[in-house]
PDB file of C-alpha atoms and ligand atoms in Angstrom:
ATOM      1  CA  MET A 105      -7.207 130.848  65.219  1.00  0.00           C
ATOM      2  CA  ALA A 106      -8.455 127.445  66.408  1.00  0.00           C
ATOM      3  CA  TYR A 107     -11.397 125.932  64.560  1.00  0.00           C
ATOM      4  CA  ASP A 108     -14.715 126.402  66.397  1.00  0.00           C
ATOM      5  CA  PRO A 109     -16.781 123.205  65.932  1.00  0.00           C
ATOM      6  CA  ASP A 110     -19.921 125.136  66.910  1.00  0.00           C
ATOM      7  CA  ASN A 111     -19.783 127.576  63.989  1.00  0.00           C
ATOM      8  CA  ILE A 112     -22.934 127.689  61.864  1.00  0.00           C
ATOM      9  CA  PHE A 113     -21.431 125.891  58.853  1.00  0.00           C
ATOM     10  CA  ALA A 114     -20.167 123.043  61.057  1.00  0.00           C
ATOM     11  CA  LYS A 115     -23.767 122.683  62.273  1.00  0.00           C
ATOM     12  CA  ILE A 116     -25.011 122.638  58.670  1.00  0.00           C
ATOM     13  CA  LEU A 117     -22.451 119.933  57.801  1.00  0.00           C
ATOM     14  CA  ARG A 118     -23.654 117.850  60.764  1.00  0.00           C
ATOM     15  CA  GLY A 119     -27.261 118.249  59.596  1.00  0.00           C
ATOM     16  CA  GLU A 120     -28.249 120.213  62.705  1.00  0.00           C
ATOM     17  CA  ILE A 121     -29.403 123.193  60.608  1.00  0.00           C
ATOM     18  CA  PRO A 122     -31.224 122.747  57.276  1.00  0.00           C
ATOM     19  CA  ASN A 123     -29.819 124.097  54.040  1.00  0.00           C
ATOM     20  CA  ASP A 124     -30.882 124.521  50.425  1.00  0.00           C
ATOM     21  CA  THR A 125     -28.306 122.231  48.803  1.00  0.00           C
ATOM     22  CA  VAL A 126     -27.098 122.949  45.271  1.00  0.00           C
ATOM     23  CA  HIS A 127     -24.325 120.344  45.107  1.00  0.00           C
ATOM     24  CA  GLU A 128     -22.700 117.862  47.457  1.00  0.00           C
ATOM     25  CA  ASP A 129     -19.972 115.270  47.235  1.00  0.00           C
ATOM     26  CA  GLU A 130     -17.371 113.648  49.468  1.00  0.00           C
ATOM     27  CA  HIS A 131     -15.265 116.803  49.711  1.00  0.00           C
ATOM     28  CA  ALA A 132     -17.690 119.715  49.759  1.00  0.00           C
ATOM     29  CA  LEU A 133     -21.208 121.010  50.261  1.00  0.00           C
ATOM     30  CA  ALA A 134     -22.726 123.887  48.276  1.00  0.00           C
ATOM     31  CA  PHE A 135     -25.916 125.586  49.432  1.00  0.00           C
ATOM     32  CA  ARG A 136     -27.798 128.837  48.920  1.00  0.00           C
ATOM     33  CA  ASP A 137     -26.831 131.807  51.102  1.00  0.00           C
ATOM     34  CA  ILE A 138     -29.551 132.758  53.585  1.00  0.00           C
ATOM     35  CA  HIS A 139     -29.046 136.461  52.698  1.00  0.00           C
ATOM     36  CA  PRO A 140     -28.494 136.504  48.923  1.00  0.00           C
ATOM     37  CA  VAL A 141     -26.824 139.613  47.511  1.00  0.00           C
ATOM     38  CA  ARG A 142     -27.446 138.645  43.884  1.00  0.00           C
ATOM     39  CA  PRO A 143     -30.106 136.447  42.167  1.00  0.00           C
ATOM     40  CA  VAL A 144     -27.724 133.503  42.516  1.00  0.00           C
ATOM     41  CA  HIS A 145     -25.718 133.353  45.751  1.00  0.00           C
ATOM     42  CA  VAL A 146     -24.274 129.977  46.705  1.00  0.00           C
ATOM     43  CA  LEU A 147     -21.761 129.118  49.425  1.00  0.00           C
ATOM     44  CA  VAL A 148     -19.300 126.269  48.926  1.00  0.00           C
ATOM     45  CA  ILE A 149     -17.632 124.768  51.991  1.00  0.00           C
ATOM     46  CA  PRO A 150     -15.184 121.903  52.424  1.00  0.00           C
ATOM     47  CA  ARG A 151     -16.385 119.049  54.625  1.00  0.00           C
ATOM     48  CA  GLY A 152     -13.161 119.277  56.617  1.00  0.00           C
ATOM     49  CA  ALA A 153     -12.688 121.651  59.564  1.00  0.00           C
ATOM     50  CA  TYR A 154     -10.721 124.632  58.214  1.00  0.00           C
ATOM     51  CA  VAL A 155     -11.019 128.211  59.461  1.00  0.00           C
ATOM     52  CA  ASP A 156     -10.069 130.068  56.293  1.00  0.00           C
ATOM     53  CA  VAL A 157      -8.201 129.777  53.014  1.00  0.00           C
ATOM     54  CA  GLY A 158      -4.791 129.920  54.704  1.00  0.00           C
ATOM     55  CA  ASP A 159      -5.704 127.090  57.063  1.00  0.00           C
ATOM     56  CA  PHE A 160      -7.160 125.107  54.149  1.00  0.00           C
ATOM     57  CA  ALA A 161      -4.049 125.623  51.996  1.00  0.00           C
ATOM     58  CA  VAL A 162      -1.712 124.459  54.766  1.00  0.00           C
ATOM     59  CA  ARG A 163      -3.624 121.538  56.316  1.00  0.00           C
ATOM     60  CA  ALA A 164      -5.938 120.096  53.643  1.00  0.00           C
ATOM     61  CA  THR A 165      -4.803 117.176  51.520  1.00  0.00           C
ATOM     62  CA  ALA A 166      -4.242 117.570  47.802  1.00  0.00           C
ATOM     63  CA  ASP A 167      -7.389 115.473  47.232  1.00  0.00           C
ATOM     64  CA  GLU A 168      -9.456 117.773  49.458  1.00  0.00           C
ATOM     65  CA  ILE A 169      -8.143 120.869  47.695  1.00  0.00           C
ATOM     66  CA  ALA A 170      -8.781 119.476  44.223  1.00  0.00           C
ATOM     67  CA  GLY A 171     -12.188 118.155  45.297  1.00  0.00           C
ATOM     68  CA  PHE A 172     -13.169 121.504  46.771  1.00  0.00           C
ATOM     69  CA  TRP A 173     -12.412 123.468  43.600  1.00  0.00           C
ATOM     70  CA  ARG A 174     -14.148 120.869  41.451  1.00  0.00           C
ATOM     71  CA  ALA A 175     -17.175 121.275  43.713  1.00  0.00           C
ATOM     72  CA  VAL A 176     -17.084 125.055  43.247  1.00  0.00           C
ATOM     73  CA  ALA A 177     -17.214 124.588  39.471  1.00  0.00           C
ATOM     74  CA  ALA A 178     -19.937 121.921  39.758  1.00  0.00           C
ATOM     75  CA  ALA A 179     -22.039 124.173  41.996  1.00  0.00           C
ATOM     76  CA  ALA A 180     -21.738 127.049  39.525  1.00  0.00           C
ATOM     77  CA  GLU A 181     -22.924 124.717  36.759  1.00  0.00           C
ATOM     78  CA  LYS A 182     -25.863 123.433  38.805  1.00  0.00           C
ATOM     79  CA  ALA A 183     -26.837 126.948  39.898  1.00  0.00           C
ATOM     80  CA  GLY A 184     -27.025 127.938  36.219  1.00  0.00           C
ATOM     81  CA  VAL A 185     -24.343 130.637  36.209  1.00  0.00           C
ATOM     82  CA  ALA A 186     -21.396 128.840  34.600  1.00  0.00           C
ATOM     83  CA  GLY A 187     -22.308 129.896  31.059  1.00  0.00           C
ATOM     84  CA  GLY A 188     -22.879 133.592  31.674  1.00  0.00           C
ATOM     85  CA  GLY A 189     -20.191 134.020  34.300  1.00  0.00           C
ATOM     86  CA  TYR A 190     -20.077 134.747  38.002  1.00  0.00           C
ATOM     87  CA  ARG A 191     -17.800 135.961  40.784  1.00  0.00           C
ATOM     88  CA  LEU A 192     -16.065 134.006  43.518  1.00  0.00           C
ATOM     89  CA  ILE A 193     -15.484 135.730  46.865  1.00  0.00           C
ATOM     90  CA  ALA A 194     -13.593 134.351  49.863  1.00  0.00           C
ATOM     91  CA  ASN A 195     -13.864 136.810  52.743  1.00  0.00           C
ATOM     92  CA  THR A 196     -10.924 136.140  55.048  1.00  0.00           C
ATOM     93  CA  GLY A 197     -10.430 137.308  58.619  1.00  0.00           C
ATOM     94  CA  ALA A 198     -11.581 140.500  60.299  1.00  0.00           C
ATOM     95  CA  ASN A 199     -10.421 142.922  57.589  1.00  0.00           C
ATOM     96  CA  GLY A 200     -11.913 140.696  54.897  1.00  0.00           C
ATOM     97  CA  GLY A 201     -15.289 140.717  56.640  1.00  0.00           C
ATOM     98  CA  GLN A 202     -15.432 136.960  57.296  1.00  0.00           C
ATOM     99  CA  GLU A 203     -18.389 136.257  59.581  1.00  0.00           C
ATOM    100  CA  VAL A 204     -18.397 132.457  59.678  1.00  0.00           C
ATOM    101  CA  PRO A 205     -15.051 130.869  60.681  1.00  0.00           C
ATOM    102  CA  HIS A 206     -15.306 127.845  58.371  1.00  0.00           C
ATOM    103  CA  PHE A 207     -13.573 128.323  55.009  1.00  0.00           C
ATOM    104  CA  HIS A 208     -16.078 129.097  52.272  1.00  0.00           C
ATOM    105  CA  VAL A 209     -16.330 130.591  48.821  1.00  0.00           C
ATOM    106  CA  HIS A 210     -19.304 132.659  47.711  1.00  0.00           C
ATOM    107  CA  ILE A 211     -20.561 132.171  44.151  1.00  0.00           C
ATOM    108  CA  VAL A 212     -22.491 135.277  43.126  1.00  0.00           C
ATOM    109  CA  GLY A 213     -24.147 135.811  39.768  1.00  0.00           C
ATOM    110  CA  GLY A 214     -27.362 135.655  37.825  1.00  0.00           C
ATOM    111  CA  GLY A 215     -26.725 138.857  35.843  1.00  0.00           C
ATOM    112  CA  ARG A 216     -23.944 141.435  35.928  1.00  0.00           C
ATOM    113  CA  VAL A 217     -22.355 141.319  39.350  1.00  0.00           C
ATOM    114  CA  GLY A 218     -21.076 144.915  39.240  1.00  0.00           C
ATOM    115  CA  PRO A 219     -17.945 146.595  40.647  1.00  0.00           C
ATOM    116  CA  MET A 220     -15.514 144.247  42.349  1.00  0.00           C
ATOM    117  CA  VAL A 221     -15.569 146.095  45.683  1.00  0.00           C
ATOM    118  CA  SER A 222     -17.301 149.104  47.146  1.00  0.00           C
ATOM    119  CA  PRO A 223     -15.438 152.309  46.214  1.00  0.00           C
ATOM    120  CA  ARG A 224     -15.862 153.482  49.834  1.00  0.00           C
ATOM    121  CA  PRO A 225     -14.842 150.793  52.353  1.00  0.00           C
ATOM    122  CA  ASP A 226     -16.159 152.928  55.236  1.00  0.00           C
ATOM    123  CA  ARG A 227     -19.657 152.427  53.834  1.00  0.00           C
ATOM    124  CA  ASN A 228     -19.458 148.617  53.914  1.00  0.00           C
TER     125      ASN A 228
HETATM  126  P1  DGP B 570     -18.869 135.610  55.276  1.00  0.00           P
HETATM  127  O1  DGP B 570     -19.112 137.054  55.626  1.00  0.00           O
HETATM  128  O2  DGP B 570     -17.978 135.488  54.055  1.00  0.00           O
HETATM  129  O3  DGP B 570     -18.385 134.831  56.468  1.00  0.00           O
HETATM  130  O4  DGP B 570     -20.273 135.033  54.810  1.00  0.00           O
HETATM  131  C1  DGP B 570     -21.095 134.217  55.585  1.00  0.00           C
HETATM  132  C2  DGP B 570     -22.378 134.032  54.841  1.00  0.00           C
HETATM  133  O5  DGP B 570     -23.093 132.989  55.461  1.00  0.00           O
HETATM  134  C3  DGP B 570     -23.299 135.236  54.811  1.00  0.00           C
HETATM  135  O6  DGP B 570     -23.463 135.684  53.460  1.00  0.00           O
HETATM  136  C4  DGP B 570     -24.639 134.739  55.356  1.00  0.00           C
HETATM  137  C5  DGP B 570     -24.472 133.229  55.319  1.00  0.00           C
HETATM  138  N1  DGP B 570     -25.142 132.528  56.397  1.00  0.00           N
HETATM  139  C6  DGP B 570     -25.007 132.741  57.718  1.00  0.00           C
HETATM  140  N2  DGP B 570     -25.750 131.866  58.421  1.00  0.00           N
HETATM  141  C7  DGP B 570     -26.334 131.066  57.506  1.00  0.00           C
HETATM  142  C8  DGP B 570     -27.224 129.946  57.618  1.00  0.00           C
HETATM  143  O7  DGP B 570     -27.617 129.513  58.698  1.00  0.00           O
HETATM  144  N3  DGP B 570     -27.646 129.381  56.447  1.00  0.00           N
HETATM  145  C9  DGP B 570     -27.216 129.837  55.226  1.00  0.00           C
HETATM  146  N4  DGP B 570     -27.662 129.214  54.154  1.00  0.00           N
HETATM  147  N5  DGP B 570     -26.367 130.883  55.094  1.00  0.00           N
HETATM  148  C10 DGP B 570     -25.954 131.470  56.221  1.00  0.00           C
END
């Protein structure tokens, strides 16, 4: 799948749509999800144009990949969930339920997150 430069996260990166920033650096931006599913729900996105984790793994530089994961950890610290624990989610493609085609990781926490996935996928 080709990268769509008009996806919502590309617009956030360009400053065309506001965001509630938790952490930012040269490699990544972390901001609060507009529809939080837990008390803490932060999205972390690389600044580069990558559709999903597979695209990121193949095309990103080693510096971008290291910087991205350091930003995930920094965002979890700044959001206050690093001590108690949290969950990372990377929805990927149609079956994974990915809505925005710019690679991102969800940080969810702020209390017990609960079962890893719904026991009934048809109810998602
Ligand atoms: P996913 O299904 O993994 O592609 O998750 C996309 C998430 O992006 C979803 O939880 C809602 C969030 N989202 C969509 N549009 C916006 C936006 O304009 N601002 C913010 N902060 N989050 C958004």
